[in-house]
């Protein structure tokens, strides 16, 4: 997926664990199937997972998760990863990496929600709880600023996807231009996850159970986390999510803009290299455009 991606396999993970965490050296290592773009995941024994950056730009996420997940977890109504160890470069692998407690469940790319209204309420409550956590010393989220900062990339995606018939370029442009006109966030920065996509949410027995991948976590405009309403949830559950999340009209509209931004740029970038993520992105774009026309 990336020109600067490093090679990772089970043998490498076994060597890293044996060298740096010998108490776990006898545990089996098994690759976890994932549509993630920045990290590789491996199961370690029955109760742990190993998360390793694939690219240089993702290495900083290790320190961010290790520092802030223990701060956030006690305040959140869904399970989140618990750091158990922090690895360092070695065995030919150039980045820091992490060991976490294993969380049971399937990511929502693969396991449909049996109770979407319940999931909408639970995810909205998660977003609201995260927003209330103390932000002293918190880092900025790279998705915590204005949605319009990606204007050039979004317009390039509209041009190319429109040219090959993937979308209605005129409708997408109108939706995007409406999104960037929405009043910006004027409140204090608040915590946001930054990447609430189906692959970063776990379901257990059809119910939302956990949120993973906090590599984008930080503070800023809470609108980015609202995009889950269009990347994941059915239309008839969005008001349930919105009520639980407790967001105003402008934040809701900016969240729809974030869904459009993600959808257009991710499908444009990953339509060949990551078709699973590209399908999620295509849905986000279509839902954001359709939802705008119903209001």
Coordinates of C-alpha atoms in Angstrom, one line a residue:
X1 CA 0.0 0.0 0.0
X2 CA 3.0 2.3 0.6
X3 CA 6.3 2.8 -1.2
X4 CA 8.1 3.0 2.1
X5 CA 6.4 0.0 3.8
X6 CA 8.7 -2.4 5.6
X7 CA 8.4 -6.2 5.4
X8 CA 6.8 -7.9 8.5
X9 CA 6.0 -11.5 9.0
X10 CA 5.4 -14.0 11.8
X11 CA 9.0 -15.0 12.0
X12 CA 10.1 -11.4 12.6
X13 CA 7.5 -11.0 15.3
X14 CA 8.6 -14.2 17.0
X15 CA 12.2 -12.9 17.0
X16 CA 11.3 -9.5 18.4
X17 CA 9.2 -11.0 21.2
X18 CA 11.9 -13.6 22.1
X19 CA 14.6 -10.9 22.2
X20 CA 12.7 -8.2 24.1
X21 CA 10.0 -10.1 26.1
X22 CA 11.5 -13.5 26.8
X23 CA 8.7 -14.3 29.3
X24 CA 6.4 -14.6 26.2
X25 CA 8.8 -16.3 23.8
X26 CA 7.1 -19.7 23.9
X27 CA 3.7 -18.2 22.9
X28 CA 2.5 -18.8 19.4
X29 CA 2.3 -15.9 17.0
X30 CA -0.4 -15.7 14.4
X31 CA -1.1 -12.9 11.8
X32 CA -4.4 -11.1 12.2
X33 CA -6.2 -10.4 8.9
X34 CA -6.7 -6.6 8.7
X35 CA -7.5 -3.9 6.2
X36 CA -5.5 -1.4 8.2
X37 CA -3.1 0.8 6.3
X38 CA -0.5 1.9 8.9
X39 CA 0.1 -1.2 11.1
X40 CA 0.4 -4.9 11.0
X41 CA -1.3 -6.9 13.8
X42 CA -0.4 -10.3 15.2
X43 CA -2.0 -12.4 18.0
X44 CA 0.4 -13.4 20.7
X45 CA -0.8 -16.5 22.6
X46 CA -4.5 -16.3 23.6
X47 CA -4.4 -13.1 25.5
X48 CA -2.2 -10.5 23.7
X49 CA -1.7 -8.8 20.4
X50 CA 1.4 -7.2 18.8
X51 CA 0.9 -4.0 16.8
X52 CA 3.8 -2.9 14.5
X53 CA 4.0 0.2 12.3
X54 CA 4.4 -0.6 8.6
X55 CA 5.7 2.9 7.6
X56 CA 7.9 5.6 9.1
X57 CA 5.0 8.0 9.4
X58 CA 3.2 5.7 11.8
X59 CA 5.9 5.1 14.4
X60 CA 5.0 8.2 16.4
X61 CA 1.6 6.5 17.1
X62 CA 3.3 4.0 19.4
X63 CA 4.3 6.6 21.9
X64 CA 0.9 8.4 21.6
X65 CA -1.0 5.2 22.4
X66 CA 1.3 4.1 25.2
X67 CA 1.1 7.5 26.8
X68 CA -2.6 8.3 26.5
X69 CA -4.6 5.1 26.5
X70 CA -4.1 4.5 30.2
X71 CA -5.3 8.1 30.8
X72 CA -8.4 7.7 28.6
X73 CA -9.5 4.2 29.3
X74 CA -11.1 4.6 32.8
X75 CA -13.4 7.3 31.4
X76 CA -14.7 5.4 28.4
X77 CA -17.8 3.1 28.2
X78 CA -16.4 0.7 25.6
X79 CA -13.3 -1.5 25.9
X80 CA -10.1 -0.1 24.4
X81 CA -6.5 -1.6 24.1
X82 CA -4.5 -1.9 27.3
X83 CA -0.7 -1.5 26.7
X84 CA 1.3 -4.4 28.2
X85 CA 4.7 -3.7 26.7
X86 CA 6.6 -1.3 24.4
X87 CA 9.1 -2.7 22.0
X88 CA 12.1 -1.0 20.4
X89 CA 13.8 -1.5 17.0
X90 CA 15.6 -4.8 16.6
X91 CA 16.0 -7.9 14.5
X92 CA 16.2 -5.7 11.4
X93 CA 12.9 -4.0 12.2
X94 CA 13.4 -0.2 12.4
X95 CA 10.5 1.0 14.5
X96 CA 9.1 1.0 18.1
X97 CA 6.1 -1.3 18.5
X98 CA 3.6 -2.4 21.1
X99 CA 2.1 -5.4 22.9
X100 CA -1.6 -5.0 24.0
X101 CA -4.2 -7.1 25.8
X102 CA -6.2 -9.0 23.3
X103 CA -9.8 -7.9 22.8
X104 CA -12.3 -10.5 21.7
X105 CA -14.5 -9.6 18.7
X106 CA -14.5 -9.1 15.0
X107 CA -13.9 -5.7 13.3
X108 CA -17.0 -4.3 11.8
X109 CA -15.6 -4.6 8.3
X110 CA -16.3 -8.3 8.7
X111 CA -19.1 -8.7 11.3
X112 CA -22.4 -6.9 10.7
X113 CA -24.1 -5.3 13.6
X114 CA -27.1 -7.2 14.8
X115 CA -28.3 -4.2 16.9
X116 CA -27.4 -1.1 14.9
X117 CA -29.6 1.2 17.1
X118 CA -27.8 -0.1 20.2
X119 CA -24.5 0.4 18.5
X120 CA -25.4 4.0 17.5
X121 CA -26.2 4.8 21.1
X122 CA -23.1 3.1 22.4
X123 CA -20.8 4.8 19.9
X124 CA -22.4 8.2 20.5
X125 CA -21.9 7.7 24.3
X126 CA -18.2 6.8 23.6
X127 CA -17.7 10.0 21.6
X128 CA -19.4 12.1 24.3
X129 CA -17.4 10.5 27.1
X130 CA -14.1 11.0 25.2
X131 CA -14.9 14.7 24.7
X132 CA -15.3 15.1 28.5
X133 CA -11.8 13.8 29.5
X134 CA -9.3 16.3 30.8
X135 CA -7.1 17.6 28.0
X136 CA -4.1 18.9 30.0
X137 CA -0.9 18.2 28.1
X138 CA -2.8 16.4 25.3
X139 CA -1.4 16.4 21.7
X140 CA -3.2 17.8 18.7
X141 CA -5.0 15.3 16.5
X142 CA -3.9 15.6 12.9
X143 CA -7.7 15.4 12.1
X144 CA -8.6 18.0 14.7
X145 CA -8.5 21.1 12.5
X146 CA -10.8 22.4 9.7
X147 CA -12.1 19.9 7.2
X148 CA -11.2 22.2 4.4
X149 CA -7.4 21.9 4.8
X150 CA -7.6 18.9 2.4
X151 CA -9.4 21.0 -0.3
X152 CA -6.8 20.3 -3.0
X153 CA -6.7 16.6 -2.4
X154 CA -10.5 16.3 -2.3
X155 CA -11.0 18.2 -5.5
X156 CA -8.3 16.0 -7.2
X157 CA -10.2 12.9 -6.0
X158 CA -13.5 14.3 -7.3
X159 CA -11.9 15.0 -10.7
X160 CA -10.4 11.6 -11.1
X161 CA -13.3 9.5 -9.6
X162 CA -15.8 11.6 -11.7
X163 CA -13.7 11.0 -14.8
X164 CA -13.9 7.2 -14.5
X165 CA -17.6 7.2 -13.6
X166 CA -17.2 6.3 -9.9
X167 CA -19.2 9.2 -8.7
X168 CA -21.3 12.2 -9.8
X169 CA -18.6 14.9 -9.7
X170 CA -21.1 17.7 -9.8
X171 CA -23.0 16.4 -6.7
X172 CA -19.8 15.7 -4.9
X173 CA -18.4 19.2 -5.6
X174 CA -21.6 20.8 -4.4
X175 CA -21.6 18.7 -1.2
X176 CA -17.9 19.5 -0.5
X177 CA -18.3 23.2 -1.1
X178 CA -21.2 23.3 1.3
X179 CA -19.1 21.4 3.9
X180 CA -16.3 23.9 3.9
X181 CA -18.7 26.8 4.3
X182 CA -20.0 25.5 7.7
X183 CA -19.0 27.6 10.7
X184 CA -15.8 26.3 12.3
X185 CA -15.3 25.1 15.9
X186 CA -14.8 27.9 18.3
X187 CA -14.7 26.0 21.5
X188 CA -11.7 24.6 23.4
X189 CA -10.0 21.6 21.8
X190 CA -11.5 18.3 23.1
X191 CA -10.4 14.7 22.8
X192 CA -11.2 12.8 19.7
X193 CA -10.3 9.3 18.5
X194 CA -9.8 10.6 14.9
X195 CA -10.4 7.3 13.0
X196 CA -13.8 5.8 13.9
X197 CA -14.0 3.6 10.9
X198 CA -15.5 0.1 10.8
X199 CA -12.1 -1.5 10.9
X200 CA -11.3 0.2 14.2
X201 CA -14.5 -0.9 15.9
X202 CA -15.1 -4.4 17.3
X203 CA -18.3 -6.3 17.5
X204 CA -18.9 -9.3 19.8
X205 CA -22.0 -11.5 19.1
X206 CA -23.3 -8.7 16.9
X207 CA -23.0 -5.9 19.4
X208 CA -20.5 -3.1 19.5
X209 CA -17.9 -4.0 22.1
X210 CA -14.6 -2.1 21.7
X211 CA -12.8 0.7 20.0
X212 CA -9.2 0.1 18.8
X213 CA -6.4 1.9 16.9
X214 CA -5.8 5.2 18.8
X215 CA -2.9 6.2 16.7
X216 CA -4.8 9.4 15.6
X217 CA -6.0 10.3 19.1
X218 CA -5.5 13.9 20.2
X219 CA -7.5 17.1 20.7
X220 CA -9.2 19.4 18.4
X221 CA -12.6 19.9 16.8
X222 CA -14.9 17.0 17.8
X223 CA -16.5 16.9 14.3
X224 CA -14.1 14.3 13.0
X225 CA -15.5 11.6 15.3
X226 CA -19.1 12.4 14.1
X227 CA -18.2 11.0 10.6
X228 CA -18.9 7.6 12.0
X229 CA -22.6 8.4 11.3
X230 CA -21.9 8.1 7.6
X231 CA -18.9 5.7 7.5
X232 CA -20.7 3.0 9.6
X233 CA -24.3 3.6 10.7
X234 CA -27.5 3.0 8.8
X235 CA -29.4 6.2 8.0
X236 CA -32.3 5.4 10.5
X237 CA -29.8 5.2 13.4
X238 CA -28.0 8.5 12.9
X239 CA -30.3 10.6 15.1
X240 CA -29.8 8.0 17.9
X241 CA -26.0 8.5 17.5
X242 CA -26.3 12.3 17.4
X243 CA -28.4 12.5 20.5
X244 CA -26.0 10.3 22.4
X245 CA -23.0 12.2 21.2
X246 CA -24.6 15.5 22.0
X247 CA -23.4 17.6 19.1
X248 CA -24.7 20.9 17.7
X249 CA -25.9 21.5 14.2
X250 CA -22.6 22.9 12.9
X251 CA -20.6 20.1 14.4
X252 CA -22.9 17.6 12.8
X253 CA -22.6 19.3 9.4
X254 CA -18.8 19.4 9.7
X255 CA -18.8 15.7 10.6
X256 CA -20.7 15.0 7.4
X257 CA -18.0 17.0 5.6
X258 CA -15.3 14.8 7.3
X259 CA -17.1 11.7 6.0
X260 CA -17.1 13.2 2.5
X261 CA -13.4 14.1 2.8
X262 CA -12.4 10.7 4.1
X263 CA -14.6 8.9 1.5
X264 CA -13.3 10.8 -1.5
X265 CA -9.6 10.8 -0.6
X266 CA -9.5 7.2 0.7
X267 CA -11.2 5.7 -2.3
X268 CA -9.0 7.7 -4.6
X269 CA -5.8 6.5 -2.8
X270 CA -6.7 2.9 -1.9
X271 CA -9.1 1.7 -4.7
X272 CA -6.3 -0.6 -6.1
X273 CA -4.2 -1.4 -3.0
X274 CA -6.9 -1.8 -0.4
X275 CA -10.3 -2.6 -1.9
X276 CA -11.9 -3.2 1.6
X277 CA -11.1 0.3 2.8
X278 CA -12.1 1.7 -0.7
X279 CA -15.6 0.1 -0.3
X280 CA -16.0 1.8 3.1
X281 CA -14.9 5.1 1.6
X282 CA -17.3 4.8 -1.4
X283 CA -20.2 4.2 1.0
X284 CA -19.2 7.2 3.1
X285 CA -19.2 9.5 0.1
X286 CA -22.5 8.2 -1.1
X287 CA -24.2 8.5 2.3
X288 CA -22.8 12.0 3.0
X289 CA -24.1 13.3 -0.4
X290 CA -27.5 11.6 0.0
X291 CA -27.9 12.8 3.5
X292 CA -27.2 16.3 2.5
X293 CA -30.0 16.2 0.0
X294 CA -32.5 14.9 2.6
X295 CA -32.1 18.0 4.8

